[in-house]
Short mmCIF file of C-alpha atoms in Angstrom, two decimals:
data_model
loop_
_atom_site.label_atom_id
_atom_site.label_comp_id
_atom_site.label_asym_id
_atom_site.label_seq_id
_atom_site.Cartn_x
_atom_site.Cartn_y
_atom_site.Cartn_z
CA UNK W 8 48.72 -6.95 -19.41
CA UNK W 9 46.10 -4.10 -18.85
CA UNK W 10 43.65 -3.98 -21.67
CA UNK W 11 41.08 -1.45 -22.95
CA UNK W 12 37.48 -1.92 -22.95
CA UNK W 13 34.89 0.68 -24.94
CA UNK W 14 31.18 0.50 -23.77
CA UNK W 15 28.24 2.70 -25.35
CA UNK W 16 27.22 2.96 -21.34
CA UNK W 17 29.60 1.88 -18.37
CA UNK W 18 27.28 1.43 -15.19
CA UNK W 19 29.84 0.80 -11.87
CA UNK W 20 27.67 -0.75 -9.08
CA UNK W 21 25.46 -4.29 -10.21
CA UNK W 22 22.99 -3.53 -7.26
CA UNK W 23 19.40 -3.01 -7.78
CA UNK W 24 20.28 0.48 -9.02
CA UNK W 25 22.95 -0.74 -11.95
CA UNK W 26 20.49 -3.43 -12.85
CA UNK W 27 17.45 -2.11 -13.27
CA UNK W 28 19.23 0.96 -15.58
CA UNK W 29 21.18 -1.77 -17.50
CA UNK W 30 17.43 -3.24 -18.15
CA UNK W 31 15.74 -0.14 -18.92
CA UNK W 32 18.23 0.82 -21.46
CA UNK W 33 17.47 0.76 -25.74
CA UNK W 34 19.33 -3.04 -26.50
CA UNK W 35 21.54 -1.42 -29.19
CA UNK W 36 23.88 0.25 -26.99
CA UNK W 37 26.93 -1.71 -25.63
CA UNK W 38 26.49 -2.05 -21.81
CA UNK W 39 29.73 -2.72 -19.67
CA UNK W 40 28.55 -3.78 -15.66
CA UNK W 41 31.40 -3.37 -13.24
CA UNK W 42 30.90 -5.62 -10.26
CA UNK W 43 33.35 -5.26 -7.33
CA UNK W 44 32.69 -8.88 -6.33
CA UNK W 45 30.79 -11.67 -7.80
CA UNK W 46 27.75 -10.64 -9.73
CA UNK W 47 25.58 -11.52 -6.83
CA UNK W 48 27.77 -9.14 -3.95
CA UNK W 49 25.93 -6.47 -3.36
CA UNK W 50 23.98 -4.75 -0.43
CA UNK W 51 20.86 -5.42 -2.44
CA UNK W 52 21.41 -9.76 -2.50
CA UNK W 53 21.49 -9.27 1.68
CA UNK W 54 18.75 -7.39 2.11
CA UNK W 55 15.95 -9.13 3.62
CA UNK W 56 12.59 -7.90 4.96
CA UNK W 57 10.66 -6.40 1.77
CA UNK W 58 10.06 -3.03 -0.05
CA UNK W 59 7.32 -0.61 1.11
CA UNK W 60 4.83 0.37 -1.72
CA UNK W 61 1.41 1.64 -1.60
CA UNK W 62 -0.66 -1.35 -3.41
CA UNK W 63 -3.39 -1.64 -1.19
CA UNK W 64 -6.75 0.06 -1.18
CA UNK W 65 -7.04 1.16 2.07
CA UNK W 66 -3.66 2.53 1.94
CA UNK W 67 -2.53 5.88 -0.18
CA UNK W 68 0.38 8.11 -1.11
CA UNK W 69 -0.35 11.04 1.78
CA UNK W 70 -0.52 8.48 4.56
CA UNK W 71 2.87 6.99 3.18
CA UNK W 72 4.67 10.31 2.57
CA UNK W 73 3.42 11.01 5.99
CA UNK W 74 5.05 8.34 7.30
CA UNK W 75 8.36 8.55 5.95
CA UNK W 76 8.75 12.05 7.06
CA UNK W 77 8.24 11.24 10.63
CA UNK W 78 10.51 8.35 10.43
CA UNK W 79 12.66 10.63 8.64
CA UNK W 80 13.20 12.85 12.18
CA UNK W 81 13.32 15.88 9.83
CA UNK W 82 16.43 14.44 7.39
CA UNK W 83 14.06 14.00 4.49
CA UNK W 84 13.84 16.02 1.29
CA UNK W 85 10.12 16.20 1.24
CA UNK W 86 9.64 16.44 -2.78
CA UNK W 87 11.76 13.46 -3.10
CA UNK W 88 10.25 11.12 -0.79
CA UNK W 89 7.07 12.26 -2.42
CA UNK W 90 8.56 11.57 -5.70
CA UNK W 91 9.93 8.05 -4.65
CA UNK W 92 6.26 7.29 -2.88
CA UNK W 93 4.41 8.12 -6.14
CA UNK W 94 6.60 6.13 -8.34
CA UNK W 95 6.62 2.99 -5.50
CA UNK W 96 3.70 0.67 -7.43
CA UNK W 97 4.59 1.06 -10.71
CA UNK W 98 8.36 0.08 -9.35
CA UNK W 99 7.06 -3.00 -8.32
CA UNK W 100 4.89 -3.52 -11.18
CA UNK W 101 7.81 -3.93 -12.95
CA UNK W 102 9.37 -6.15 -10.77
CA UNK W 103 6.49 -8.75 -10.87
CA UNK W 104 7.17 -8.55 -14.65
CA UNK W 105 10.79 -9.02 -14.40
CA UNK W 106 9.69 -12.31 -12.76
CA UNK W 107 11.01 -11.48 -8.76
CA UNK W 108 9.08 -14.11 -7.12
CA UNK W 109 7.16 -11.75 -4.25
CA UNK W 110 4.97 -13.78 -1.79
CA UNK W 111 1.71 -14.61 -2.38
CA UNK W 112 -0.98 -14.33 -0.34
CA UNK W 113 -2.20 -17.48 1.37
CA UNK W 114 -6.28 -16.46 1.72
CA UNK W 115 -6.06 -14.60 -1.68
CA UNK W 116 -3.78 -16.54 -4.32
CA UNK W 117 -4.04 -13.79 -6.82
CA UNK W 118 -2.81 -11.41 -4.28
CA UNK W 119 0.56 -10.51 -2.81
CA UNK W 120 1.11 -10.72 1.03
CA UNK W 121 1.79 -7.70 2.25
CA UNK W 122 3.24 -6.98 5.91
CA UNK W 123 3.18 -3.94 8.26
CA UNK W 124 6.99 -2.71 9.52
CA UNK W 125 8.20 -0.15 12.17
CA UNK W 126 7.61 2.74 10.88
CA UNK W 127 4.60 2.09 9.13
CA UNK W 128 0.58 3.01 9.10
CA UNK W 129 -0.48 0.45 7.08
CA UNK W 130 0.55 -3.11 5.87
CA UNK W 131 2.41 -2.05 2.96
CA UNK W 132 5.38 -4.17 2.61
CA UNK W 133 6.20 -6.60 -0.64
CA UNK W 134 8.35 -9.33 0.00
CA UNK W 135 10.02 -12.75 -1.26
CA UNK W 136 9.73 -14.61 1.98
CA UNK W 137 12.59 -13.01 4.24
CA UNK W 138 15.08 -12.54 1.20
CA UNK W 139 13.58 -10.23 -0.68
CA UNK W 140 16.99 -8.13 -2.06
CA UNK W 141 18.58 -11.78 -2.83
CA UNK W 142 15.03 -12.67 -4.83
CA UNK W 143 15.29 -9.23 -6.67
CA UNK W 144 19.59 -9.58 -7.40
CA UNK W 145 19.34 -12.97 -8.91
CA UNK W 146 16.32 -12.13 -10.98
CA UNK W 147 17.77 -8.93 -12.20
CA UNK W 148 20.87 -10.61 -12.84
CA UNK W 149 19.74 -13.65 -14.69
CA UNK W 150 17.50 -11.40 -17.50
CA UNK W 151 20.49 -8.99 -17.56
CA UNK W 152 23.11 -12.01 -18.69
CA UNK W 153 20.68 -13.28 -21.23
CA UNK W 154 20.68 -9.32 -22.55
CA UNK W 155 23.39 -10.04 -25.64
CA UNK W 156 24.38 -6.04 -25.09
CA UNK W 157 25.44 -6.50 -21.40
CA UNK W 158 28.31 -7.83 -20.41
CA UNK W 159 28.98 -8.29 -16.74
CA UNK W 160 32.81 -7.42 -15.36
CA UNK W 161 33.45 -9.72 -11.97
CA UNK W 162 35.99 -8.82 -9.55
CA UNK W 163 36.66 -5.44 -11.25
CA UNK W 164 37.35 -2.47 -8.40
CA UNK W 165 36.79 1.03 -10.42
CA UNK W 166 39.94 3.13 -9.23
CA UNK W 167 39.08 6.68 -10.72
CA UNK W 168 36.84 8.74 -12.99
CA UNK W 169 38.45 9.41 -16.49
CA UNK W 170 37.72 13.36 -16.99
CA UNK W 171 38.61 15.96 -19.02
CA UNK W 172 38.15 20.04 -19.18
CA UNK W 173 38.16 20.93 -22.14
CA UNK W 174 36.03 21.91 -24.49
CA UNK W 175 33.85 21.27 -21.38
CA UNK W 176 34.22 19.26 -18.32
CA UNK W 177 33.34 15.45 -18.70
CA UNK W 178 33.74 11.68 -17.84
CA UNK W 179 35.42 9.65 -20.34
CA UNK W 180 34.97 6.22 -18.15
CA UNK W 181 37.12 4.72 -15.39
CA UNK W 182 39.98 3.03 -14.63
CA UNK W 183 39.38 -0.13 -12.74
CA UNK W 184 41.64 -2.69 -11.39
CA UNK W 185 41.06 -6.52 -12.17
CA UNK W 186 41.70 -8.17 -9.07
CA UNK W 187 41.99 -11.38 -10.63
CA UNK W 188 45.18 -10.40 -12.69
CA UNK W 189 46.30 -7.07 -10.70
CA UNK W 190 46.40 -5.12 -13.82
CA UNK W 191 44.66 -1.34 -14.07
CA UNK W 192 42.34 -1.68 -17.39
CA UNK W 193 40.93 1.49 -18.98
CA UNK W 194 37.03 1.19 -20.12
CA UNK W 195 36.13 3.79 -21.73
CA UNK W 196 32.24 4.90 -22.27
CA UNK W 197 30.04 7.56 -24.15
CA UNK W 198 28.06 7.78 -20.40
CA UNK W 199 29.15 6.78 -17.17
CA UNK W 200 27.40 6.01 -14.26
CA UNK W 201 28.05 5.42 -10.67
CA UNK W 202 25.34 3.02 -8.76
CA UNK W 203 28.08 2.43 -6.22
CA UNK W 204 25.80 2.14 -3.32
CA UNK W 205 26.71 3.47 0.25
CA UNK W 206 29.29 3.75 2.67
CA UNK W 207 28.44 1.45 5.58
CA UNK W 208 31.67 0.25 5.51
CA UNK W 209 33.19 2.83 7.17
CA UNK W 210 31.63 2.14 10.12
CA UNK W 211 33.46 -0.82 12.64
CA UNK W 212 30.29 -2.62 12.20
CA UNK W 213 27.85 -3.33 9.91
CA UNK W 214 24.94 -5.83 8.94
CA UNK W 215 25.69 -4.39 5.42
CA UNK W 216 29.08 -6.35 2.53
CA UNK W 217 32.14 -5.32 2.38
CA UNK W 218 31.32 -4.16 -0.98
CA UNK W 219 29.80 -0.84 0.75
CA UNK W 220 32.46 1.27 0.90
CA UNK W 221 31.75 4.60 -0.55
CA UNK W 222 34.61 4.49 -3.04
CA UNK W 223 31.59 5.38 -5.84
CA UNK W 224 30.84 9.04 -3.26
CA UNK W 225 34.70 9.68 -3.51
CA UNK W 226 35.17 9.21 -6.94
CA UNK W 227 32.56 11.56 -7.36
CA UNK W 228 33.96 13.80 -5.08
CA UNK W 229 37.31 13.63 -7.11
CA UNK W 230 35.93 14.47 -10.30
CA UNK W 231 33.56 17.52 -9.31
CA UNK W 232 30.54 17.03 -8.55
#
């Protein structure tokens, strides 16, 4: 039987993204967490190498910018890789407070190890070992499902955007199929949003889960935007 569900804040995607919003959140409003898989399925729990930062001294914003540009081959938006550069340590900042267990550094204890990638200028790179996404998913994770507010939806597939035109266009929620049971639920949601991740899936192969599909783009697609 398909059932109703009414969240202050329905967040579809419980990545990195959907996480750390669910976290960031006031704790009085109700917070639903679609997951299309387990909790832990996402492109974030198989991502291994680290996450580039500038935390070292000898290192700076310009030179990282600079960096990702060229990388970039001329597909970057300047002002937002500028923007993600300049927010990168205090990102991690609070990821060392949210307990992700980042290497330390052998010669300096009260240091992270930091490693140089392709790509790269200086060494610049955080990481948990060589499973850095998995370190930062079940971290995430585990302080979200001790958050009384959130409530985590397994094996839910979000089918379509609930919208509406008038008195002005706007998202009401989703409807989502429970693939447990094979019944379409309706949650409904003051805010909706879509941390569905990318579409690697559509390629014949990919290092990247299943999960990736781009259903999240074409449900955005669908309702307008």
């Amino acid at each position: 039987m398909s059932q109703n569900h009414y969240h202050d804040v329905l967040i579809i995607g419980g990545g990195a993204a959907g996480l750390t919003l669910a976290l960031r959140l006031a704790p009085n409003l109700r917070i639903g967490i679609l997951c299309k898989g387990a909790t832990s399925e996402s492109s974030t729990f198989y991502a291994q190498g680290g996450i580039a930062a500038v935390l070292d001294e000898a290192d700076s914003i310009d030179q990282h910018v600079a960096d990702t540009l060229i990388a970039g081959a001329g597909l970057c938006h300047p002002e937002v890789v500028r923007h993600t550069v300049e927010k990168s340590a205090a990102t991690i900042d609070w990821l060392i407070q949210q307990g992700v267990p980042f290497t330390r550094d052998g010669a300096r204890p009260d240091c992270f190890h930091l490693t140089q990638e392709g790509g790269h200028s200086q060494r610049r790179i955080i990481h948990a070992a060589d499973a850095t996404g998995k370190a930062v998913a079940e971290t995430l994770t585990r302080n979200a499902q001790d958050r009384p507010n959130i409530q985590f939806y397994p094996n839910r597939i979000a089918v379509d955007l609930i919208t509406r035109s008038e008195p002005e266009r706007s998202c009401q929620g989703a409807y989502v199929l429970d693939d447990s049971s094979g019944n379409i639920d309706t949650f409904n949601a003051r805010f909706t949003v879509l941390a569905t991740g990318g579409a690697s899936n559509v390629y014949l192969y990919s290092s990247n889960p299943d999960v990736a599909s781009g259903d999240g783009i074409a449900m955005a697609w669908r309702a307008g935007c």
